Tab-separated table of C-alpha atoms in Angstrom:
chain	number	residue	atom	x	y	z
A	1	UNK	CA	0.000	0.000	0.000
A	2	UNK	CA	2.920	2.395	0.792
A	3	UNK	CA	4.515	1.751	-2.915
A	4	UNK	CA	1.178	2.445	-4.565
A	5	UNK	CA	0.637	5.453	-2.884
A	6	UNK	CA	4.115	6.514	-3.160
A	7	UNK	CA	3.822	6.096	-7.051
A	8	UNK	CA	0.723	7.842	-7.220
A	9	UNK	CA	2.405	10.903	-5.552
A	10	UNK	CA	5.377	10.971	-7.971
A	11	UNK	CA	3.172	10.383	-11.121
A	12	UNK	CA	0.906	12.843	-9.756
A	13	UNK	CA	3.986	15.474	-8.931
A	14	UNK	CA	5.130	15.045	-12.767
A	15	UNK	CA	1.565	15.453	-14.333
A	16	UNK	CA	0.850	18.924	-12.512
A	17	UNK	CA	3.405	20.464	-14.419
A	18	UNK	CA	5.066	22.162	-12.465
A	19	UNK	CA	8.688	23.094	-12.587
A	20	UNK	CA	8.714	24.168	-9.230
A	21	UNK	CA	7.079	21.242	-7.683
A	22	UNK	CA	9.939	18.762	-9.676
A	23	UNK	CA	12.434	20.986	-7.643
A	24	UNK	CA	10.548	20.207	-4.599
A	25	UNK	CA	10.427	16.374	-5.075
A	26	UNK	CA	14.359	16.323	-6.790
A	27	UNK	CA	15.287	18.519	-3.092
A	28	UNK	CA	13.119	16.290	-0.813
A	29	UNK	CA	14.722	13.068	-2.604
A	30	UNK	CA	18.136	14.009	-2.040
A	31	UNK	CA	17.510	15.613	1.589
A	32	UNK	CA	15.935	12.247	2.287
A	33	UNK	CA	19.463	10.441	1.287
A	34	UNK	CA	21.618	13.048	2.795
A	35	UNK	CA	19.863	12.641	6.000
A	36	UNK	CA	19.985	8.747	5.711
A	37	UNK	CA	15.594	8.607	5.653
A	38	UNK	CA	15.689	7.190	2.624
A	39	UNK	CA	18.620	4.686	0.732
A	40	UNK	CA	20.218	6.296	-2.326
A	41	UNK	CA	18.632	2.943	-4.271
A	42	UNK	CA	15.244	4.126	-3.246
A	43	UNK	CA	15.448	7.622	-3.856
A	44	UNK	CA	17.135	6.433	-7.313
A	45	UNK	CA	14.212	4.063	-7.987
A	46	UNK	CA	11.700	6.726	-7.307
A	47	UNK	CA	13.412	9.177	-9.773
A	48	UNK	CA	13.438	6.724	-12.656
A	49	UNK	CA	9.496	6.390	-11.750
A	50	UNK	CA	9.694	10.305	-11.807
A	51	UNK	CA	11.330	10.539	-15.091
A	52	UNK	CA	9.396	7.578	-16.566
A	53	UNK	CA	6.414	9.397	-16.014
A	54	UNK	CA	7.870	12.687	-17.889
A	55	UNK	CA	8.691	10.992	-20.909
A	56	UNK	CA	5.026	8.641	-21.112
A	57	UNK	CA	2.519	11.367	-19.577
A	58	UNK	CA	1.117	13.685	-22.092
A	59	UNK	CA	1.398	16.642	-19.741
A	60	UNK	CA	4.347	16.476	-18.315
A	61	UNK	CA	6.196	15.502	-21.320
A	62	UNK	CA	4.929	18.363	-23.340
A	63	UNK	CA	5.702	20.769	-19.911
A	64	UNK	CA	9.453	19.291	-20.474
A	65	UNK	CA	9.501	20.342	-23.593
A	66	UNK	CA	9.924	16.575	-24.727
A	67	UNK	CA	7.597	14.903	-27.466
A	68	UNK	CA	5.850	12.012	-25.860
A	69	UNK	CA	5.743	8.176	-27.682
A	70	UNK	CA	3.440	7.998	-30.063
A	71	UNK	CA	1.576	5.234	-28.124
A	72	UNK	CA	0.691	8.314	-26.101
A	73	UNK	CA	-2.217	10.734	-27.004
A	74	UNK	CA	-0.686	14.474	-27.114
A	75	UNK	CA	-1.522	16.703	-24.490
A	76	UNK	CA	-2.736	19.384	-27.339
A	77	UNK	CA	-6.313	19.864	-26.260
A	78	UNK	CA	-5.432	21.308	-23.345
A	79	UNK	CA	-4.112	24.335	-25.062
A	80	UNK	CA	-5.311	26.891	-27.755
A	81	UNK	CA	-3.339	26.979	-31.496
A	82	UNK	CA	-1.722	29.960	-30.816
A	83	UNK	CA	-0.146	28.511	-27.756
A	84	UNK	CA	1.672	25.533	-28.873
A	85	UNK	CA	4.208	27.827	-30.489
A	86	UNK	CA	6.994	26.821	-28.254
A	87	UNK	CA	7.238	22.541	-27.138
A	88	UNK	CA	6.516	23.278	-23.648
A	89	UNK	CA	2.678	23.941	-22.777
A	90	UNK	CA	3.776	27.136	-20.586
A	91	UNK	CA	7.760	27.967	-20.972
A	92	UNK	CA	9.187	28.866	-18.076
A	93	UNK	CA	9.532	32.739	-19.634
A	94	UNK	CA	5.835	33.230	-20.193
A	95	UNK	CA	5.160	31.517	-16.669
A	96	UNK	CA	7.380	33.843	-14.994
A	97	UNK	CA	5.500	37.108	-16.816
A	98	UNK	CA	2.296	36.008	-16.057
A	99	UNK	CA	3.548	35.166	-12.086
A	100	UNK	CA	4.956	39.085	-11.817
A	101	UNK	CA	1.586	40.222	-13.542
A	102	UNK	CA	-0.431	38.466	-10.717
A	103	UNK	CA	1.939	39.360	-8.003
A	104	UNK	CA	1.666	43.390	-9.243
A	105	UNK	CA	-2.057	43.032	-9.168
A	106	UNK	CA	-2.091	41.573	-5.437
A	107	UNK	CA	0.375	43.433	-4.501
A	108	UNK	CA	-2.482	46.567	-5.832
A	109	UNK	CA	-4.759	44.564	-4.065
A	110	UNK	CA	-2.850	44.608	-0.692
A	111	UNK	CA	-2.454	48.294	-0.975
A	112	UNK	CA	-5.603	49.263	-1.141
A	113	UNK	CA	-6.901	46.583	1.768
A	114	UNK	CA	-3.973	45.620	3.939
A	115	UNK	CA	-5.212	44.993	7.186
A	116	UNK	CA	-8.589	43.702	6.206
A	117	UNK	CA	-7.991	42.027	2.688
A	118	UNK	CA	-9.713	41.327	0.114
A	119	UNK	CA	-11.866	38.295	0.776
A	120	UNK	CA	-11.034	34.528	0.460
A	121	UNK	CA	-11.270	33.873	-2.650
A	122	UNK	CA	-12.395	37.129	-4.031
A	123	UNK	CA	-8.835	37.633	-5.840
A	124	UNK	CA	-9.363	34.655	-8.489
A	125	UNK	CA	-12.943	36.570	-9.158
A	126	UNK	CA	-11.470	39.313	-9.867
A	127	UNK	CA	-7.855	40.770	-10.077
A	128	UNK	CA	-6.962	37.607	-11.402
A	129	UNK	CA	-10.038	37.893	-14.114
A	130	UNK	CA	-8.273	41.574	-14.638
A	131	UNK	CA	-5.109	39.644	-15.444
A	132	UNK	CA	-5.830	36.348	-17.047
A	133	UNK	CA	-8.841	37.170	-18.757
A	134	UNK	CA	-10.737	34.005	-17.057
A	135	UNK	CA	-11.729	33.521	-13.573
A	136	UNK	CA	-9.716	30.795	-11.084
A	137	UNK	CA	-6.237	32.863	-10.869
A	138	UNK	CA	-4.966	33.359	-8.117
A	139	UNK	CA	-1.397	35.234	-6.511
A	140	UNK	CA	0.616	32.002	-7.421
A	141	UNK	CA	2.105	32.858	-3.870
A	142	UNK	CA	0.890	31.572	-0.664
A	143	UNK	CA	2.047	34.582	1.590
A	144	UNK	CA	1.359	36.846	-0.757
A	145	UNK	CA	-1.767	35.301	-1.448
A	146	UNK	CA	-3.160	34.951	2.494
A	147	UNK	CA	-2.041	38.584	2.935
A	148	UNK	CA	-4.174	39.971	-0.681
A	149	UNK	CA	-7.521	37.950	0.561
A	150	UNK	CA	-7.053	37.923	4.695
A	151	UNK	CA	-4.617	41.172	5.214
A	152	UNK	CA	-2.167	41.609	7.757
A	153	UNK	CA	-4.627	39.753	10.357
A	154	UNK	CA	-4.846	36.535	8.290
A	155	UNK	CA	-1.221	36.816	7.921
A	156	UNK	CA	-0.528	36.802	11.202
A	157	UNK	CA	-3.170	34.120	12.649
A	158	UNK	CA	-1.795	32.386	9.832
A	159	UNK	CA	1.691	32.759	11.623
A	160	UNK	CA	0.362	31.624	14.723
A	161	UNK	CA	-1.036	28.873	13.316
A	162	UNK	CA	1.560	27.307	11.257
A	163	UNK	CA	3.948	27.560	14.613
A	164	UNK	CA	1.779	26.236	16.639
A	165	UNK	CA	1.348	22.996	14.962
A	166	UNK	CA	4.767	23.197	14.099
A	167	UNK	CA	5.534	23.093	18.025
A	168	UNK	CA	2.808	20.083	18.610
A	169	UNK	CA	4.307	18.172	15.794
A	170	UNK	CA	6.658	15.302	17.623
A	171	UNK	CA	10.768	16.650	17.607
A	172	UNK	CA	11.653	12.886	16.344
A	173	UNK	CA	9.456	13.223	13.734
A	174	UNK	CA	11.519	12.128	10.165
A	175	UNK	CA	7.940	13.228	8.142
A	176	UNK	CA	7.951	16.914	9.545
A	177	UNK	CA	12.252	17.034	9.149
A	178	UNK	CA	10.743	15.952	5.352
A	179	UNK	CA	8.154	18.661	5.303
């Protein structure tokens, strides 16, 4: 049951897409070796399964940049024509533009609101709409994004919070040194 699950995490890390969460896995693999939680074999093993599942998933492989088997349906109805200019679904240029545009526009936000916020939620409604052109956006930044929708008061109950359970979370604990 633990392999399966593990699997489905890593298969599930490569098809969101994200650069940023491959760093994340590649940094908690090799954190997990360095601090002896996991065997170099293992952590080995589980990259193959990572980079398996970049070269056969549809999404992933056209995120890499990297044409996927034939066997495999392309990924191209997820995107409009004038988008699959460049191999990768979003290239990491055009991600980063559209990340500053939604951090200037909650950063607007937060300027106009801070203490109070927006609203949960309200952001992907709107400023996002305002800079996407479709509803769901929203800051692509978790601090950035509790401060634009709960102000400076969600940010710090948030605070208090996060280091609270971080106290009640067990010392020994190798998942939490992995978190």
């Amino acid at each position: 049951v633990d392999l399966a699950a593990v699997l489905l995490f890593i298969t599930q890390v490569a098809q969101s897409g994200s650069r940023n969460a491959w760093l994340a896995l590649a940094g908690a693999l090799l954190w997990m070796v360095v601090r002896r939680l996991l065997s170099p074999w293992r952590a080995g093993a589980l990259a193959a399964g990572f980079a398996l599942s970049l070269v056969v998933l549809p999404v992933p492989a056209r995120q890499a940049g990297i044409k996927p088997p034939a066997v495999v349906p392309q990924a191209t109805f997820l995107v409009g024509k004038g988008d699959l200019k460049s191999a990768a679904l979003c290239p990491a240029k055009v991600s980063f533009g559209l990340r500053l545009a939604l951090w200037r526009e909650g950063l607007s936000e937060l300027r106009r609101r801070p203490l109070e916020g927006i609203g949960i939620g309200v952001f992907a409604r709107t400023a996002g709409l305002r800079v996407m052109h479709r509803e769901g956006f929203d800051t692509h930044n978790l601090p950035l994004g509790i401060l634009v929708e709960t102000g400076l008061v969600g940010l710090v109950l948030s605070g208090v919070w996060l280091a609270t359970a971080l106290r009640r979370w067990p010392a020994a604990s190798d998942l939490a040194e992995v978190a």
